[in-house]
Coordinates of C-alpha atoms in Angstrom, one line a residue:
Chain A
X87 CA -191.8 47.5 -124.9
X88 CA -194.5 49.4 -123.1
X89 CA -194.2 50.2 -119.5
X90 CA -196.1 52.3 -116.9
X91 CA -195.0 55.8 -116.1
X92 CA -195.7 58.0 -113.1
X93 CA -198.6 58.1 -110.8
X94 CA -202.0 56.8 -111.8
X95 CA -204.4 57.1 -108.9
X96 CA -206.9 54.5 -107.8
X97 CA -210.2 56.1 -108.8
X98 CA -211.8 54.7 -105.8
X99 CA -209.8 57.1 -103.7
X100 CA -210.8 60.1 -105.7
X101 CA -213.6 62.6 -105.1
X102 CA -215.6 63.6 -108.1
X103 CA -214.4 67.2 -107.7
X104 CA -210.9 66.2 -108.9
X105 CA -212.4 64.9 -112.2
X106 CA -214.7 67.9 -112.6
X107 CA -211.8 70.3 -112.0
X108 CA -209.7 68.4 -114.5
X109 CA -212.4 68.5 -117.2
X110 CA -213.3 72.1 -116.4
X111 CA -210.8 73.6 -118.7
X112 CA -211.4 74.1 -122.4
X113 CA -208.0 72.8 -123.6
X114 CA -208.1 69.7 -121.4
X115 CA -211.7 69.0 -122.3
X116 CA -210.9 69.3 -126.0
X117 CA -208.0 66.9 -125.6
X118 CA -210.2 64.4 -123.8
X119 CA -212.9 64.7 -126.5
X120 CA -210.3 63.8 -129.1
X121 CA -209.0 60.8 -127.2
X122 CA -212.6 59.6 -126.5
X123 CA -213.3 59.9 -130.2
X124 CA -210.5 57.5 -130.9
X125 CA -208.0 59.9 -132.1
X126 CA -204.6 58.4 -131.5
X127 CA -202.9 61.0 -129.4
X128 CA -199.4 61.3 -128.0
X129 CA -198.3 64.0 -125.6
X130 CA -196.7 65.9 -128.5
X131 CA -199.5 65.7 -131.0
X132 CA -202.2 67.7 -129.3
X133 CA -202.7 71.0 -127.6
X134 CA -201.4 73.0 -130.6
X135 CA -200.2 76.5 -129.8
X136 CA -199.4 75.6 -126.2
X137 CA -195.9 75.5 -124.8
X138 CA -194.4 72.2 -123.9
X139 CA -194.5 73.0 -120.2
X140 CA -198.1 74.2 -120.3
X141 CA -199.1 71.0 -122.1
X142 CA -197.2 68.9 -119.5
X143 CA -199.2 70.7 -116.8
X144 CA -202.5 69.8 -118.4
X145 CA -201.6 66.2 -119.0
X146 CA -200.5 65.9 -115.4
X147 CA -203.8 67.4 -114.1
X148 CA -205.7 64.9 -116.2
X149 CA -203.6 61.9 -115.2
X150 CA -203.6 62.8 -111.5
X151 CA -207.4 63.2 -111.6
X152 CA -207.7 59.7 -113.0
X153 CA -209.1 60.8 -116.3
X154 CA -206.2 59.7 -118.5
X155 CA -203.7 56.9 -118.6
X156 CA -200.3 57.5 -119.9
X157 CA -198.0 54.8 -121.1
X158 CA -194.5 55.1 -122.6
X159 CA -193.9 53.1 -125.7
X160 CA -190.4 53.6 -126.9
X161 CA -189.9 57.3 -127.1
X162 CA -193.6 58.2 -127.3
X163 CA -196.1 58.7 -124.5
X164 CA -199.5 57.2 -125.6
X165 CA -202.6 58.4 -123.8
X166 CA -205.9 56.7 -123.3
X167 CA -209.1 57.5 -121.4
X168 CA -209.8 55.5 -118.2
X169 CA -213.3 55.1 -119.4
X170 CA -214.3 51.8 -117.8
X171 CA -213.0 52.9 -114.4
X172 CA -214.6 56.4 -114.7
X173 CA -217.9 54.9 -115.7
X174 CA -217.8 52.5 -112.8
X175 CA -216.9 55.1 -110.3
X176 CA -219.0 58.0 -111.6
X177 CA -221.8 56.5 -113.7
X178 CA -223.0 58.7 -116.5
X179 CA -220.7 61.5 -115.8
X180 CA -218.3 61.2 -118.7
X181 CA -221.1 60.5 -121.2
X182 CA -222.9 63.6 -120.0
X183 CA -219.8 65.7 -120.3
X184 CA -218.8 64.4 -123.7
X185 CA -222.3 64.7 -125.2
X186 CA -222.3 68.4 -124.5
X187 CA -221.6 70.8 -127.3
X188 CA -220.3 74.4 -127.4
X189 CA -222.5 77.4 -126.6
X190 CA -225.8 77.3 -128.4
X191 CA -229.1 79.1 -127.8
X192 CA -231.4 77.6 -125.2
X193 CA -234.8 76.7 -126.5
X194 CA -237.1 79.6 -125.9
X195 CA -239.5 77.5 -123.8
X196 CA -238.0 75.4 -121.1
X197 CA -240.0 72.4 -119.8
Chain B
X1151 CA -240.2 92.3 -102.1
X1152 CA -237.8 90.1 -104.0
X1153 CA -235.7 91.4 -106.8
X1154 CA -232.8 90.1 -108.9
X1155 CA -229.3 90.8 -108.1
X1156 CA -226.1 90.9 -110.1
X1157 CA -225.3 88.9 -113.2
X1158 CA -227.0 85.6 -114.1
X1159 CA -225.6 84.4 -117.4
X1160 CA -227.7 82.9 -120.2
X1161 CA -226.8 79.3 -120.0
X1162 CA -227.0 79.1 -123.8
X1163 CA -223.9 81.2 -123.9
X1164 CA -221.9 79.0 -121.5
X1165 CA -219.5 76.3 -122.3
X1166 CA -219.7 73.2 -120.1
X1167 CA -216.2 73.8 -118.8
X1168 CA -217.5 76.8 -116.8
X1169 CA -220.0 74.5 -115.0
X1170 CA -217.5 71.7 -114.5
X1171 CA -214.9 74.2 -113.1
X1172 CA -217.5 75.6 -110.7
X1173 CA -218.5 72.2 -109.5
X1174 CA -215.0 71.0 -109.3
X1175 CA -214.4 72.3 -105.8
X1176 CA -215.3 70.4 -102.6
X1177 CA -216.8 73.4 -100.8
X1178 CA -218.9 74.5 -103.8
X1179 CA -220.0 71.0 -104.6
X1180 CA -221.1 70.4 -101.1
X1181 CA -223.1 73.7 -101.1
X1182 CA -224.8 72.7 -104.4
X1183 CA -225.6 69.3 -103.0
X1184 CA -227.3 70.9 -100.0
X1185 CA -229.3 73.3 -102.2
X1186 CA -230.3 70.4 -104.6
X1187 CA -231.4 68.4 -101.6
X1188 CA -233.9 71.2 -100.7
X1189 CA -232.0 72.7 -97.9
X1190 CA -233.0 76.4 -97.7
X1191 CA -229.8 78.2 -97.9
X1192 CA -228.8 81.8 -97.7
X1193 CA -225.4 83.2 -98.4
X1194 CA -224.7 83.4 -94.7
X1195 CA -226.0 80.0 -93.7
X1196 CA -223.6 77.6 -95.4
X1197 CA -219.9 77.2 -95.9
X1198 CA -219.1 77.0 -92.2
X1199 CA -215.6 77.8 -91.3
X1200 CA -215.0 79.9 -94.3
X1201 CA -214.4 83.6 -94.2
X1202 CA -217.1 85.9 -95.6
X1203 CA -214.9 87.0 -98.5
X1204 CA -214.0 83.4 -99.4
X1205 CA -217.7 82.4 -99.3
X1206 CA -218.6 85.4 -101.5
X1207 CA -216.0 84.2 -104.0
X1208 CA -217.5 80.7 -104.1
X1209 CA -221.0 82.0 -104.6
X1210 CA -219.9 84.3 -107.4
X1211 CA -218.2 81.4 -109.2
X1212 CA -221.3 79.3 -109.0
X1213 CA -223.6 82.2 -110.1
X1214 CA -221.4 83.3 -113.0
X1215 CA -221.1 79.7 -114.2
X1216 CA -224.9 79.5 -114.3
X1217 CA -225.2 76.9 -111.5
X1218 CA -227.0 79.0 -108.9
X1219 CA -229.5 81.8 -108.9
X1220 CA -229.3 84.4 -106.2
X1221 CA -232.2 86.6 -105.2
X1222 CA -232.3 89.2 -102.6
X1223 CA -235.4 89.0 -100.3
X1224 CA -235.3 91.8 -97.8
X1225 CA -231.9 91.6 -96.2
X1226 CA -231.3 88.0 -97.1
X1227 CA -229.9 86.5 -100.3
X1228 CA -231.7 83.3 -101.2
X1229 CA -230.1 80.8 -103.5
X1230 CA -231.6 78.2 -105.8
X1231 CA -230.2 75.8 -108.3
X1232 CA -230.9 76.5 -112.0
X1233 CA -231.8 72.9 -112.5
X1234 CA -234.3 73.2 -115.4
X1235 CA -231.9 75.3 -117.4
X1236 CA -228.9 73.1 -116.5
X1237 CA -230.8 70.0 -117.4
X1238 CA -231.9 71.5 -120.7
X1239 CA -228.5 72.7 -121.6
X1240 CA -226.3 69.8 -120.3
X1241 CA -228.6 66.8 -120.1
X1242 CA -227.7 64.3 -117.4
X1243 CA -224.7 66.3 -116.1
X1244 CA -226.1 67.6 -112.9
X1245 CA -227.7 64.2 -112.0
X1246 CA -224.5 62.4 -112.7
X1247 CA -222.6 64.8 -110.5
X1248 CA -225.1 64.8 -107.6
X1249 CA -225.4 61.0 -107.6
X1250 CA -221.7 60.6 -106.9
X1251 CA -220.5 59.9 -103.5
X1252 CA -217.2 60.4 -101.7
X1253 CA -214.2 58.1 -102.1
X1254 CA -215.1 54.4 -101.9
X1255 CA -213.3 51.3 -103.0
X1256 CA -213.8 50.3 -106.6
X1257 CA -215.2 46.9 -107.2
X1258 CA -212.4 44.5 -107.6
X1259 CA -213.6 43.4 -111.0
X1260 CA -214.5 46.0 -113.6
X1261 CA -216.8 45.1 -116.4

């Protein structure tokens, strides 16, 4: 049986800086990209090469910023993106972030 | 006579996380909002109530992330937003960030 865990802030109470700060980390952004792409993630299944305590820190930052929702199902913690709420609170922000790619050359002529 | 100062990274070499991290701070975001709104800012004229060394740190973070351009004109350092480059590299991101407002209640019914 699923039940809520821990603190999930009301996005209406959050400033955008909390979300930007949470996404402004390569590991956290990669995890969010995977979850947004529909990859079924649990707290233990991502962030390879990262210690359990470090991973817990990153999940907490994302949860407290309102980016992720965590739900305990049996002995597993399932994560999901709070996309509808984020899109309502900060229109276009998540799409703009997720549509970015890694470092690539700029076009030689800017508009 | 104006001349360049310090390091201004090629935005093509930057990951979006550097930009998000730079904007994910209330003081820095407020300064960027003012500059984006056309307020003519110098390094000394914003970030009231912040020590000179703290202000310098924030300007450096914004410059090294590719968000701001700094130019020395005489004894003054003028700042400008690298908007064209940011828009080319991360389409929609800056607009999405700048269009956000402070904490407000969410609509009671989400789509």
